[in-house]
Each structure stands twice: as C-alpha cells, then as structure tokens.
Coordinates of C-alpha atoms in Angstrom, one line a residue:
M1 CA 127.3 40.0 204.1
K2 CA 125.1 39.4 207.4
F3 CA 126.8 38.0 210.4
K4 CA 125.0 34.9 210.6
Q5 CA 127.0 33.7 207.9
F6 CA 130.2 33.9 209.6
K7 CA 129.2 30.5 210.9
G8 CA 131.0 28.4 208.5
G9 CA 128.5 29.4 205.9
I10 CA 130.6 31.9 203.6
I11 CA 131.3 29.2 200.9
M12 CA 127.8 28.2 201.0
T13 CA 126.8 31.9 200.3
L14 CA 129.4 31.8 197.4
L15 CA 128.2 28.8 196.2
A16 CA 124.3 30.0 196.2
A17 CA 125.4 33.0 194.3
S18 CA 126.7 30.9 191.4
M19 CA 123.9 28.3 191.4
C20 CA 121.2 28.8 188.3
L21 CA 119.6 27.1 185.1
Q22 CA 120.6 23.7 184.8
A23 CA 120.6 23.7 180.7
T24 CA 122.9 21.3 178.8
A25 CA 124.5 21.5 175.6
Q26 CA 126.3 19.4 173.1
V27 CA 130.2 18.7 172.6
N28 CA 131.5 21.3 170.3
Y29 CA 135.2 20.9 171.1
K30 CA 137.8 17.8 171.7
T31 CA 139.8 19.9 174.4
R32 CA 139.5 23.4 176.0
E33 CA 142.7 24.6 173.9
E34 CA 140.8 24.3 170.9
I35 CA 138.3 26.8 171.9
P36 CA 139.2 30.3 171.0
A37 CA 140.0 32.8 173.8
K38 CA 137.2 35.2 172.9
Y39 CA 135.0 32.4 174.0
K40 CA 136.3 31.7 177.4
W41 CA 136.7 33.3 180.7
N42 CA 139.2 35.9 181.6
F43 CA 140.4 35.1 185.0
S44 CA 143.2 37.6 185.0
D45 CA 140.3 40.0 185.5
I46 CA 140.3 38.8 189.0
Y47 CA 143.9 38.1 189.7
E48 CA 146.9 38.3 187.1
N49 CA 148.6 35.3 188.5
W50 CA 148.6 32.7 191.4
E51 CA 151.2 35.3 193.3
T52 CA 148.8 38.0 193.4
W53 CA 145.8 35.4 194.4
E54 CA 148.0 33.8 197.0
A55 CA 149.2 37.3 198.6
D56 CA 145.4 38.3 199.0
F57 CA 144.4 34.8 200.5
K58 CA 147.4 35.1 203.1
S59 CA 146.4 38.8 204.0
M60 CA 142.8 37.6 204.8
S61 CA 144.4 36.2 208.1
K62 CA 145.7 39.6 209.0
D63 CA 141.9 41.3 208.6
I64 CA 140.9 38.2 211.0
E65 CA 143.5 39.3 213.5
V66 CA 142.0 42.9 213.6
M67 CA 138.5 41.4 214.1
Q68 CA 139.9 39.3 217.0
S69 CA 141.5 42.3 218.7
L70 CA 138.2 43.7 219.3
K71 CA 136.8 40.5 221.1
G72 CA 135.2 41.9 223.9
K73 CA 135.0 45.6 222.9
L74 CA 132.2 45.9 220.5
G75 CA 129.6 47.2 223.1
E76 CA 132.1 50.1 224.2
N77 CA 131.8 52.1 221.2
A78 CA 130.6 52.7 217.9
D79 CA 134.3 53.2 216.5
N80 CA 135.2 49.3 217.6
L81 CA 132.1 48.4 215.9
V82 CA 132.9 50.3 212.8
T83 CA 136.6 49.0 212.8
L84 CA 135.2 45.6 213.0
L85 CA 132.8 46.1 210.0
T86 CA 135.5 47.3 208.2
A87 CA 137.7 44.6 208.4
Q88 CA 134.9 42.0 207.8
E89 CA 134.3 44.1 204.5
T90 CA 137.7 44.1 203.7
M91 CA 137.9 40.1 204.0
M92 CA 135.0 39.5 202.5
K93 CA 135.9 41.4 199.3
K94 CA 139.2 39.2 198.9
A95 CA 137.1 36.4 199.6
Y96 CA 134.8 36.7 196.7
K97 CA 138.0 37.0 194.6
V98 CA 140.0 34.2 196.4
Y99 CA 137.4 31.7 196.2
Q100 CA 135.7 32.3 192.7
F101 CA 139.1 32.4 191.0
V102 CA 139.8 29.1 192.0
S103 CA 136.1 27.9 191.8
F104 CA 135.9 29.2 188.1
Q105 CA 139.0 27.6 186.9
S106 CA 138.0 24.3 188.3
T107 CA 134.4 24.6 187.0
V108 CA 135.8 24.5 183.6
D109 CA 138.5 21.8 184.3
G110 CA 136.8 19.5 186.8
K111 CA 139.5 16.8 186.6
N112 CA 142.4 19.2 187.7
M113 CA 143.5 17.9 191.0
E114 CA 145.8 21.1 192.0
L115 CA 142.9 23.4 191.5
Q116 CA 140.7 20.7 193.8
A117 CA 143.5 20.7 196.1
K118 CA 143.5 24.6 196.5
L119 CA 139.4 24.5 196.6
Q120 CA 139.9 22.6 199.8
Q121 CA 142.5 25.0 201.2
V122 CA 140.4 27.8 200.8
G123 CA 137.4 25.8 202.3
M124 CA 139.5 24.8 205.3
F125 CA 140.5 28.6 205.8
F126 CA 136.7 29.7 205.8
A127 CA 136.0 26.6 208.1
N128 CA 138.7 28.2 210.9
M129 CA 137.9 31.5 210.1
G130 CA 134.0 30.4 211.4
M131 CA 135.3 28.7 214.3
T132 CA 137.4 31.7 215.6
T133 CA 134.8 34.5 215.0
T134 CA 131.6 32.8 216.5
W135 CA 131.8 35.1 219.3
I136 CA 130.9 38.2 217.0
S137 CA 127.1 37.5 216.9
P138 CA 126.5 36.9 220.5
E139 CA 128.8 39.5 221.5
M140 CA 127.1 42.1 218.9
I141 CA 123.5 41.2 220.0
K142 CA 124.3 42.1 223.7
I143 CA 124.3 46.1 222.5
P144 CA 121.3 47.1 223.4
E145 CA 118.7 48.0 220.4
A146 CA 118.2 51.8 221.6
T147 CA 121.8 52.0 221.5
M148 CA 122.9 50.3 218.3
K149 CA 119.8 52.6 216.7
Q150 CA 121.6 55.9 218.4
W151 CA 125.1 54.5 216.8
I152 CA 123.7 54.2 213.5
A153 CA 121.8 57.3 213.4
E154 CA 125.4 59.4 214.6
T155 CA 128.1 57.3 213.2
P156 CA 127.6 57.9 208.9
A157 CA 129.9 54.5 208.6
L158 CA 127.4 52.5 210.5
K159 CA 124.8 53.4 207.7
P160 CA 125.3 51.1 205.1
H161 CA 125.2 48.2 207.6
A162 CA 122.2 49.5 209.1
F163 CA 119.5 47.2 207.6
D164 CA 121.8 43.9 208.8
L165 CA 122.5 45.4 211.8
M166 CA 118.7 45.9 212.9
D167 CA 117.6 42.7 211.5
M168 CA 119.6 40.5 214.0
Y169 CA 117.4 41.7 216.6
R170 CA 114.9 40.2 214.7
M171 CA 116.8 37.0 214.2
Q172 CA 117.9 37.2 217.9
K173 CA 116.4 33.9 219.1
H174 CA 118.4 32.0 216.6
V175 CA 122.1 33.5 217.6
L176 CA 124.1 31.0 219.1
N177 CA 126.1 32.0 222.0
E178 CA 129.9 31.8 221.6
E179 CA 130.2 28.4 223.1
M180 CA 127.8 26.8 220.8
G181 CA 128.6 28.8 217.8
R182 CA 132.2 27.3 218.0
L183 CA 130.9 23.8 218.8
V184 CA 128.6 23.9 215.3
S185 CA 131.7 25.7 213.0
F186 CA 133.5 22.5 214.3
F187 CA 131.2 20.7 211.8
S188 CA 131.1 23.1 209.1
Q189 CA 133.5 21.3 207.1
S190 CA 132.4 18.2 207.4
S191 CA 128.7 19.4 206.9
G192 CA 129.5 20.0 203.1
T193 CA 131.3 16.4 202.5
A194 CA 127.6 14.9 201.2
G195 CA 127.6 17.7 199.0
D196 CA 131.1 17.2 197.9
V197 CA 130.6 13.5 197.4
F198 CA 127.6 14.5 195.1
T199 CA 129.6 16.5 192.9
A200 CA 132.4 13.8 192.7
L201 CA 130.1 11.0 192.2
S202 CA 128.3 12.9 189.4
T203 CA 131.0 14.6 187.8
T204 CA 134.6 13.8 188.3
D205 CA 134.0 9.9 189.0
I206 CA 130.8 9.5 186.5
E207 CA 131.6 7.1 183.5
F208 CA 128.7 7.7 181.0
Q209 CA 127.4 5.1 178.4
E210 CA 127.8 4.9 174.7
I211 CA 125.0 4.0 172.5
E212 CA 124.4 3.1 168.8
L213 CA 122.2 5.5 167.0
S214 CA 119.8 4.4 164.1
N215 CA 122.2 6.0 161.7
G216 CA 125.1 3.5 162.7
E217 CA 126.7 6.3 164.5
T218 CA 128.2 6.0 168.2
V219 CA 128.1 8.1 170.9
K220 CA 128.5 8.8 174.6
V221 CA 125.7 9.7 176.3
T222 CA 127.0 12.9 178.2
P223 CA 123.8 15.2 180.1
G224 CA 124.6 17.5 177.1
M225 CA 124.7 14.6 174.5
Y226 CA 121.4 13.2 176.1
S227 CA 119.7 17.2 175.3
H228 CA 120.8 17.0 171.8
I229 CA 119.5 13.6 171.0
T230 CA 116.1 14.0 172.8
S231 CA 115.3 17.5 171.6
T232 CA 116.8 16.7 167.8
N233 CA 116.5 13.1 167.2
K234 CA 113.3 12.0 165.6
N235 CA 113.7 8.5 166.1
Q236 CA 111.5 7.6 169.0
E237 CA 114.2 4.5 169.5
D238 CA 117.3 6.4 169.7
R239 CA 115.6 8.8 172.1
K240 CA 114.5 5.9 174.1
K241 CA 118.1 4.6 174.0
A242 CA 119.7 8.0 175.0
Y243 CA 117.5 7.9 178.2
E244 CA 118.2 4.4 179.4
A245 CA 121.8 5.0 178.7
L246 CA 121.9 8.2 180.8
Y247 CA 119.6 7.5 183.8
D248 CA 121.1 4.0 184.0
V249 CA 124.5 5.5 185.2
Y250 CA 122.5 7.2 188.0
Y251 CA 120.1 4.5 188.8
K252 CA 122.7 1.8 189.3
N253 CA 124.1 4.2 192.0
K254 CA 120.5 5.1 193.5
N255 CA 121.3 3.8 197.0
T256 CA 124.4 5.9 197.2
Y257 CA 122.5 9.0 196.0
A258 CA 120.1 8.2 198.6
S259 CA 122.7 7.6 201.4
I260 CA 124.2 11.1 200.2
Y261 CA 120.6 13.0 200.2
Q262 CA 119.8 11.6 203.9
G263 CA 123.1 12.6 204.7
I264 CA 122.4 16.3 203.5
I265 CA 118.9 16.5 205.3
Q266 CA 120.3 15.1 208.3
S267 CA 122.7 18.2 208.3
E268 CA 120.3 20.9 207.5
W269 CA 118.3 19.6 210.3
A270 CA 121.0 19.3 212.8
N271 CA 121.7 22.8 211.8
A272 CA 118.3 24.0 212.0
R273 CA 117.6 22.5 215.5
A274 CA 121.1 24.1 216.8
A275 CA 119.5 27.3 215.7
N276 CA 116.4 26.8 217.6
Y277 CA 114.6 26.4 214.5
E278 CA 111.4 24.3 214.1
S279 CA 112.2 22.9 210.6
C280 CA 114.6 23.1 208.0
L281 CA 111.9 24.9 205.7
D282 CA 111.8 27.4 208.9
A283 CA 115.7 27.6 209.0
K284 CA 115.5 28.5 205.2
L285 CA 112.8 31.2 205.3
E286 CA 113.2 33.1 208.5
G287 CA 116.8 34.5 207.7
N288 CA 114.9 36.8 204.7
N289 CA 111.5 37.3 206.6
I290 CA 109.9 35.0 204.1
P291 CA 106.4 33.6 205.2
K292 CA 106.2 29.8 205.5
D293 CA 102.7 30.0 203.9
V294 CA 104.0 31.7 200.6
Y295 CA 105.9 28.3 200.2
L296 CA 103.2 26.1 201.5
N297 CA 100.4 28.1 199.2
L298 CA 102.9 27.8 196.4
I299 CA 103.5 24.0 196.3
N300 CA 99.9 23.4 197.3
T301 CA 98.0 25.5 194.5
V302 CA 100.3 24.4 191.7
R303 CA 99.7 20.6 192.7
E304 CA 95.8 21.2 192.7
N305 CA 96.2 23.1 189.4
T306 CA 98.2 20.7 186.8
A307 CA 95.4 20.6 184.3
P308 CA 97.3 22.7 181.7
V309 CA 100.4 20.5 181.9
Q310 CA 98.4 17.6 181.2
K311 CA 96.8 19.4 178.6
Y312 CA 99.7 20.2 176.8
T313 CA 101.2 16.4 177.4
K314 CA 98.3 15.2 175.6
L315 CA 98.8 17.8 172.9
R316 CA 102.2 16.9 172.0
K317 CA 101.5 13.0 171.9
K318 CA 98.9 13.9 169.3
I319 CA 100.7 16.3 167.0
L320 CA 104.0 13.8 167.4
G321 CA 101.9 11.1 166.2
L322 CA 103.1 8.3 169.0
E323 CA 101.3 5.6 170.2
K324 CA 102.9 6.0 173.4
Y325 CA 104.2 8.9 174.9
Y326 CA 107.3 9.2 177.3
G327 CA 109.2 11.5 179.3
F328 CA 112.3 11.6 176.9
D329 CA 109.8 12.7 174.1
G330 CA 109.0 16.2 175.9
S331 CA 112.0 18.1 174.2
M332 CA 111.0 16.9 170.9
S333 CA 110.2 19.9 168.3
L334 CA 106.5 19.7 167.6
V335 CA 107.4 20.8 163.7
D336 CA 110.2 20.2 161.5
F337 CA 112.3 22.9 162.4
E338 CA 115.9 22.4 162.7
K339 CA 117.0 25.9 162.5
T340 CA 120.2 26.5 164.8
Y341 CA 121.4 30.2 166.0
P342 CA 125.0 30.5 165.8
Y343 CA 126.3 32.2 169.1
E344 CA 127.0 35.7 167.5
E345 CA 123.4 35.3 166.0
A346 CA 122.1 34.5 169.3
V347 CA 124.1 37.7 171.0
E348 CA 122.5 40.1 168.6
V349 CA 119.1 39.2 169.1
V350 CA 118.9 38.8 172.8
T351 CA 120.9 42.3 173.2
K352 CA 118.2 43.9 170.5
S353 CA 115.0 42.0 172.6
V354 CA 115.9 44.2 175.9
L355 CA 115.6 47.4 174.2
P356 CA 112.2 48.0 176.2
L357 CA 114.6 48.3 179.2
G358 CA 116.3 51.3 177.9
K359 CA 119.5 51.9 176.1
D360 CA 121.8 52.0 179.0
Y361 CA 120.7 48.6 179.9
Q362 CA 121.3 47.2 176.4
A363 CA 124.5 49.0 176.2
K364 CA 125.9 47.4 179.5
L365 CA 124.2 43.8 178.6
K366 CA 126.3 44.6 175.0
N367 CA 129.5 45.2 177.2
A368 CA 129.1 42.0 179.0
T369 CA 128.7 39.8 175.9
A370 CA 131.9 41.1 174.5
S371 CA 134.7 41.6 177.4
G372 CA 135.3 37.9 178.6
W373 CA 132.6 37.5 181.1
L374 CA 131.3 34.5 179.2
D375 CA 132.5 31.0 178.9
V376 CA 130.7 29.5 176.1
Y377 CA 131.3 26.2 174.9
E378 CA 131.1 22.7 176.3
N379 CA 134.4 21.1 176.8
P380 CA 135.6 17.8 178.4
G381 CA 136.2 18.5 182.5
K382 CA 133.6 21.1 182.3
R383 CA 130.4 21.2 184.6
G384 CA 127.1 20.9 182.6
G385 CA 124.5 23.5 182.9
A386 CA 124.5 27.4 182.8
F387 CA 125.1 30.1 185.4
S388 CA 125.9 33.3 186.1
A389 CA 128.3 34.3 189.7
G390 CA 129.3 37.8 190.7
V391 CA 132.7 38.7 191.7
Y392 CA 132.5 42.1 193.5
G393 CA 134.7 44.7 192.5
V394 CA 135.3 42.7 189.3
H395 CA 132.2 41.6 187.1
P396 CA 129.9 38.6 186.6
Y397 CA 131.2 35.6 185.2
M398 CA 128.6 33.6 183.2
L399 CA 128.9 29.8 182.4
L400 CA 127.1 28.3 179.1
N401 CA 127.6 25.1 177.3
Y402 CA 126.0 26.8 173.9
D403 CA 124.9 24.3 171.5
E404 CA 123.0 26.6 168.5
T405 CA 119.6 25.1 169.7
L406 CA 116.5 27.7 170.6
E407 CA 116.6 26.4 174.0
Y408 CA 119.7 27.6 174.8
V409 CA 119.4 31.1 172.9
F410 CA 116.8 31.7 175.7
T411 CA 119.2 30.1 178.0
L412 CA 121.7 33.0 177.0
A413 CA 119.1 35.6 177.5
H414 CA 118.1 33.9 181.1
E415 CA 121.5 34.3 182.4
L416 CA 122.2 37.5 181.0
G417 CA 119.3 38.6 183.1
H418 CA 121.5 37.6 185.9
T419 CA 124.4 39.4 185.1
M420 CA 122.9 42.4 184.5
H421 CA 120.6 41.9 188.1
T422 CA 124.5 41.7 189.3
T423 CA 125.7 44.5 187.3
L424 CA 123.2 46.7 188.6
S425 CA 123.0 45.8 192.0
N426 CA 127.1 46.2 192.3
E427 CA 126.9 49.3 190.6
T428 CA 124.3 51.1 193.2
Q429 CA 124.6 49.5 196.4
P430 CA 127.8 49.4 198.7
F431 CA 129.2 46.0 199.8
A432 CA 127.1 45.6 202.7
T433 CA 123.8 45.4 200.8
H434 CA 125.3 44.5 197.4
G435 CA 124.1 40.9 197.5
Y436 CA 120.3 40.1 196.3
T437 CA 118.6 37.3 198.0
I438 CA 117.7 34.2 196.1
F439 CA 114.3 35.0 196.4
V440 CA 114.4 37.7 193.9
A441 CA 117.4 36.4 191.9
E442 CA 115.1 34.7 189.1
V443 CA 113.2 37.8 188.2
A444 CA 115.6 39.4 185.9
S445 CA 116.4 36.3 184.3
T446 CA 112.7 35.0 183.6
F447 CA 111.8 38.8 182.7
N448 CA 114.6 38.4 180.0
E449 CA 113.2 35.3 178.6
R450 CA 109.7 37.0 178.2
L451 CA 111.1 40.0 176.4
L452 CA 113.3 37.5 173.9
L453 CA 110.0 35.8 173.1
D454 CA 108.1 38.8 172.4
H455 CA 111.0 40.1 170.0
M456 CA 111.3 36.9 168.3
M457 CA 107.5 36.3 167.5
E458 CA 107.4 40.0 166.3
I459 CA 110.6 39.6 163.7
T460 CA 109.8 36.0 162.4
K461 CA 107.9 35.3 159.5
D462 CA 108.3 31.4 159.8
P463 CA 105.1 30.0 161.0
K464 CA 107.3 26.9 162.1
E465 CA 109.4 29.1 164.1
R466 CA 106.4 31.0 165.5
I467 CA 105.2 27.3 166.7
A468 CA 108.6 26.4 168.0
L469 CA 108.6 29.8 170.2
L470 CA 105.1 29.1 171.6
N471 CA 106.7 25.6 172.3
Q472 CA 109.5 27.2 174.1
A473 CA 107.3 29.8 176.2
I474 CA 105.0 26.7 177.1
Q475 CA 108.2 24.8 178.3
G476 CA 109.7 27.8 179.9
I477 CA 106.7 28.0 182.0
I478 CA 106.8 23.8 182.6
G479 CA 110.2 24.0 183.6
T480 CA 110.8 27.1 185.4
F481 CA 107.4 26.9 187.2
Y482 CA 105.7 24.0 187.6
A483 CA 108.9 21.6 187.5
Q484 CA 110.6 23.8 190.3
S485 CA 107.1 23.8 192.2
M486 CA 107.3 20.0 191.9
F487 CA 110.8 19.9 193.2
A488 CA 109.8 22.0 196.1
D489 CA 107.2 19.8 197.1
F490 CA 109.4 16.6 196.9
E491 CA 112.2 18.7 199.1
Y492 CA 109.5 19.5 201.6
Q493 CA 108.1 16.4 202.0
A494 CA 111.3 14.6 202.4
H495 CA 113.0 16.9 204.8
T496 CA 109.5 16.3 206.7
M497 CA 110.2 12.7 206.7
V498 CA 113.8 13.1 208.3
E499 CA 112.6 15.6 210.6
Q500 CA 109.7 13.3 212.1
D501 CA 112.3 10.6 212.4
Q502 CA 110.9 8.3 209.6
P503 CA 113.4 5.7 207.5
V504 CA 114.5 7.2 204.2
N505 CA 115.9 5.2 201.3
A506 CA 116.4 5.1 197.8
D507 CA 113.2 3.2 197.6
I508 CA 111.3 5.4 199.8
F509 CA 112.5 8.5 197.9
A510 CA 111.6 6.8 194.5
K511 CA 108.3 6.1 195.8
L512 CA 107.6 9.9 197.1
W513 CA 108.6 11.2 193.5
G514 CA 106.4 8.9 192.1
D515 CA 103.4 9.8 193.7
I516 CA 104.1 13.5 193.1
A517 CA 104.5 13.1 189.8
Q518 CA 101.5 11.0 189.6
K519 CA 99.5 14.5 190.7
Y520 CA 101.3 16.4 188.1
Y521 CA 101.1 14.4 185.0
G522 CA 98.7 11.9 185.4
N523 CA 98.9 8.8 183.2
V524 CA 99.4 10.8 180.1
S525 CA 103.1 9.7 180.5
E526 CA 104.1 5.9 180.2
K527 CA 106.2 5.0 183.2
T528 CA 109.5 3.4 183.0
K529 CA 112.3 1.6 185.1
Y530 CA 113.5 5.0 185.5
S531 CA 110.8 7.1 185.9
N532 CA 110.9 7.7 189.9
Y533 CA 114.8 8.5 189.6
P534 CA 115.3 12.0 188.5
W535 CA 116.1 13.1 192.0
T536 CA 119.3 11.4 191.6
R537 CA 120.6 13.9 189.3
I538 CA 119.2 17.4 190.5
P539 CA 121.9 19.4 191.5
H540 CA 119.9 21.7 193.5
F541 CA 118.7 18.9 196.0
Y542 CA 122.4 18.5 196.8
N543 CA 124.2 21.4 196.6
S544 CA 121.3 24.2 197.7
P545 CA 118.4 22.6 199.7
Y546 CA 114.9 24.6 199.5
Y547 CA 116.7 26.8 196.6
V548 CA 114.1 25.7 193.7
Y549 CA 110.9 26.9 195.1
Q550 CA 112.0 30.6 194.4
Y551 CA 112.6 29.6 190.6
A552 CA 108.9 29.2 190.8
T553 CA 107.9 32.6 192.8
C554 CA 110.1 34.7 190.8
F555 CA 108.5 33.5 187.5
A556 CA 105.3 34.4 188.7
S557 CA 106.9 38.1 190.1
S558 CA 108.4 38.4 186.5
A559 CA 105.6 37.7 184.8
K560 CA 103.5 40.4 187.0
L561 CA 106.3 43.0 186.5
Y562 CA 106.6 42.0 182.7
T563 CA 102.7 43.2 182.2
D564 CA 103.3 46.3 184.2
V565 CA 106.6 47.1 182.1
T566 CA 104.8 46.6 178.6
E567 CA 101.3 47.2 179.0
G568 CA 99.2 50.3 179.9
S569 CA 99.5 53.9 179.3
K570 CA 102.9 55.4 178.2
K571 CA 103.1 57.2 182.1
D572 CA 102.4 54.1 183.6
K573 CA 104.6 51.6 181.9
K574 CA 107.5 54.4 182.4
A575 CA 106.5 53.9 186.3
A576 CA 106.7 50.4 186.2
L577 CA 109.8 50.4 184.6
K578 CA 111.4 52.5 186.9
R579 CA 110.2 50.7 189.8
Y580 CA 111.6 47.7 188.0
T581 CA 115.1 49.1 187.5
T582 CA 115.2 50.1 191.1
L583 CA 114.5 46.4 192.1
L584 CA 117.2 45.3 190.1
Q585 CA 119.6 48.0 191.7
S586 CA 118.6 47.7 195.3
G587 CA 120.6 44.7 195.9
G588 CA 120.0 43.3 199.4
N589 CA 119.0 46.7 201.0
D590 CA 115.5 45.4 202.2
F591 CA 113.3 41.9 202.8
P592 CA 112.7 40.4 199.4
M593 CA 109.1 40.5 199.9
E594 CA 109.3 44.2 200.7
Q595 CA 111.4 45.0 197.8
L596 CA 108.9 42.9 195.5
K597 CA 106.0 44.7 196.7
K598 CA 107.7 48.3 196.1
A599 CA 108.2 46.6 192.8
G600 CA 104.5 46.0 192.1
V601 CA 104.3 42.2 193.4
D602 CA 102.7 41.0 196.4
L603 CA 103.2 37.1 196.7
S604 CA 101.3 37.1 199.9
K605 CA 98.6 37.0 197.6
P606 CA 97.2 33.7 195.3
E607 CA 96.6 36.0 192.2
A608 CA 100.6 35.9 190.9
I609 CA 100.8 32.0 191.1
L610 CA 97.2 31.6 189.5
A611 CA 97.9 34.2 186.8
V612 CA 100.8 31.8 185.7
I613 CA 98.7 28.7 185.4
K614 CA 96.0 30.9 183.6
Q615 CA 98.9 32.1 181.0
L616 CA 99.9 28.6 180.4
D617 CA 96.4 27.4 179.8
E618 CA 95.8 30.3 176.8
L619 CA 99.5 29.3 175.4
V620 CA 98.5 25.9 175.1
D621 CA 95.5 26.7 173.6
Q622 CA 97.3 28.9 171.3
L623 CA 99.5 26.4 170.2
A624 CA 96.5 24.0 169.4
I625 CA 95.3 27.3 167.0
E626 CA 98.7 27.7 165.2
I627 CA 99.2 23.8 164.7
E628 CA 95.9 23.6 163.0
K629 CA 96.7 26.6 160.9
L630 CA 99.6 25.0 159.9
E631 CA 98.2 21.6 158.9
K632 CA 95.6 23.6 156.6

C-alpha cells in the first residue's frame, strides 16, 4: 500500500481491487435463504462474528496512535521508519478484513441498512485517518534519497518496501505538504458522494419495469432478465420490449446521471490539480508510470480500425435474417443452440481447461471452487455483475450471478483467472508488494478465457456449438477490447471537456457517445431513442474513472502471452510459461509496464494492439465459413 494512498484513498483502493467484469444473470432464487450454503460466500473465513470484527476495527486506532507517535522523527533513523511501516502494515491487513467483511455482505444484501451504516462507519474512519496521517508523505520525502538507499541496504525490514520507498522520489512533485494534504483530506469523504449516489440510484432505489412477452408471460426487466431475454428470446419484438423497458429507467434519470458524472469528473479534476497534475489522465497514469501515449495510441488505433466490428455486425444481420438490426440483437445466438451448462459442469470444464498452466495451478483453482470462495446465484438485493476481490491473509472472494449460459461459463473462467492471480501473488509476495496494479489485472482473466475456448473447441463434436464458441470468442474481443476502448475514448473526451471548462450535461454526453459510436459501428445498427445513453449505466465511469482502458491493454497482453505459452518448441513454451507464472506471482514489485516486458509484452509498440484487430478479422472470416458449412 503506497503512502500516497493515505490521502483518504484507502476505500477507493479496496474498491478498485474488487471491480471487474460486469456480466449479468437471470434470477434463480426468490430469496437468498433458498440458496444452498455451498453456493454462497463463507463470511466466517474473515471473522467468526461481529464481535471479532469490532475488536479489529477498534484496534486500528491504536495502530494509528503508533504512527502518530513518530511524527517529526522519521528522518532520525531507520528504526523509526521500520516502526511506522510495521504499524501501517498491521493496520492495513486489518483494513482489508474490516472493510470487505461489511462490503461483501452488503453486496449480496444491498437493502440492509444496518450494513450500509457500518460501511459509512468504516468510511468515516478511513477519512479521519487520512486527515491525521497527511504528514507522513511530506515528512518522508524530506529524507535524502541517498540516505534512504543506505537505510534499505542496511536494514532487512525495509527491503520489502524498497520499491515503494524509492518510487516516492519519482513522484516527489505530486506529494502535498502537510497543510495542503490535510486540507485535501477534508474532502475525501465528500468526493465519494457522487459515486454513492450513482450506486443508490442504480441499485437500491431503482424500480425496474414489467413487460408482457409474446408468450403471455409477465417479467420484470432487471439487468439480469434483460441479458437473458436478449440472448435467448428469438422474438425480436420481445427483445425490443426488454431493451426499451430497461433503458427507459436510466433514460428518465439521464439528467441526474449527467449531474452525477459531472460531479465525479469535477472531483477527479480538483484532486489532480491539487497534486500538480496537468490532467485527470496524467493523475491516473503517473502513479504506475504508464506513458500517456499508451492510452492515446490505444483509443486512436482502435477507433481507426473498426472495420472488423462492422463486418461482424453485417454478418450477424444476414445470418439472423433481420430486416433491421439493433444493438439489442447483438447477444442473440446465431444458430439454434440453446444448450445450458449447469454450474457443476461449468466448474469441471473450466478446471480441465487450465491444465496447460500446470497441475499445481489446476489444483489451486479446484480448491477455490470448492471452499466457499464463490457466491454463485442471483438473489434479490444482490448487486449485478461479477468480480473477484482479495482479502489478504484469507482468500479471494468471487461474486457471480450464474445463469447456465455459455457466456457465463466464460465469465466463470474469467473471474477464476483473477482469483488465481490474487492467490499466487499473495502466496509469493510480502504484504508490501502483494497488490498488483489494475494495468495487469485483466491479463490472467482473459488468458483463462482463451484456454477455455480452445478446450471447448477441442472436445465438442457439435457444429452448432463450434459456431457458438467462435461467436463467444468474437464477442469477447468486441466486449473486452473494442467496447472498453470505446468507453475509454468517451471518458477521455468527457474529462477533457471538464478540464477545459466546457459545459457538460445529458445532451452533451449523449452527443459525445453518439459521435464515438458512429465511428465504431457506422450505420450497420439502427438508432433508437436510447442509443446514446449507455453511459448512464456503466458502473466503471462512476466508481473507478479511467479503469476500462486496461481491459483492452490487458487483452492485448494476454493474447501475446497466450501465443508464447501455447506455440513454438517445447523449450520455448516452457520458458514462456515460467515467465507468465512469474508475472502472476510478482504482485506489485515493479512498474506494470516493466512486469509485462519481463513476461514478453511491450505495449509501447503498436504490434500487440494491431494483432488483436487482425485476430478479430480472422475469427469473423472463420465464423462465416463455419456458417456456410452448416447451411450446406
């Protein structure tokens, strides 16, 4: 945990660790109590009861007292610095448990106001801690760099912290003095308000609409139900009804969402300027030493190479025999393939698919699926989507909303990739460097998806399943690479508007979205009243700005690493696997660009980005051939 994260950013750090793929699922149970225990999280792995939680929560104040006792003394000797870092580490180990114990329970029971109150209680503690520890970074930076190097060389207890300690000198111009740091920390709690409002509006207070399907069935169109209808219902009018019902809920609140988003960007911009950054993007990238060109080259290169996406959309329209093609037709199966995958079957196939990564990796993954680490099914009050979030000293916790579709089998593989990355990192790294950056976070997850694709293509004898798998791979690239690059483009332009004091509102955000979408999809898809409003419901925009581009860069990285591990001579593949495993074990012990270079990927060059674009083009062509074979 780097020192800059003491400026009121601890909760955001823990939240960022839990953000992941936003998949959705169909409702399976009417109440959480109906779900068998083996499909639910085991919270007792963190704390046996609320009394032990309360004890740890209270004891963190004593850790802060130890830290405060060293104010004005850090530069005296290495022992004082060791005492500070030890107290910090002790407290942060508790912080992971204290925060996540409440957060996870709230995640599956969002209407529980007692849990919401405890979350606020934890949030206020971290905000106050941020205010009382603002002196640490400016005092530490006063220690001469040469002195710090000498202390690290002579003091074994400082060696695990060496990377962070030396990196702060690179970030020196962004370290606020104590007075300024304290002033900024006063706003740490309020700066998260806009994101909290988004969550409340989109989760707790949202009222989804009911529709009547063509078969006479009445359903409430939650995000999970929408996903189910648009991916399985063959009646385009039913899909249209579901689309309009879902998006109308967000559309009616478009001005509120625009105000929330503006508030989030304004807060980001205020914090960036306070820390002497030229833009919000610079503030997000410099901490991990990511060149700005990596971001700009990604969005510019992808925006200029959208032909494969449009070719795929045209192919879908032709195969589905639609006179008019809409965005809500994008999940519909291209063939009459309605196979379902029971959860246990999905676990088995995913477990078998990772064998190329070694039996030890496979055994660890199997343990993860059998030990109360996963919350599998959707229930009322549970947040949508899927994620994996670690609790240091315990184990990762995985959220699913499993619905037995092929798409969710891939979601399972994806999230288990995160879980294994966290497991290997926590096993190998000391606490000081266990946390890997978001920039490499999606490598393991998308790597596992590719392993699953190859395994299922190898074992299936069903030509329709082959088409479904190819389609899944194509949609994986579009959803993880193209769509996230498009989102990143939108974020960059929206932030730039605010930074340049340009007006922003719902209409302006809608026009911005429409202009970018036109570049990506052209006129292949029909426009609707709601076409320019997906920005209202994308959680990452509100919860973790400038996150999504890393899905795309990670996808490009994992594609390159996958090729290295699975192709070439036996010796080369073995060496590549060792490099990849080392990446998963390395946590945050180096800058992410350097970690990827050691593993065999250089994102400063365009090859990795262009290779994914070429891969999509080839897969679309292969899909067209498979469809032709089936028609014959």
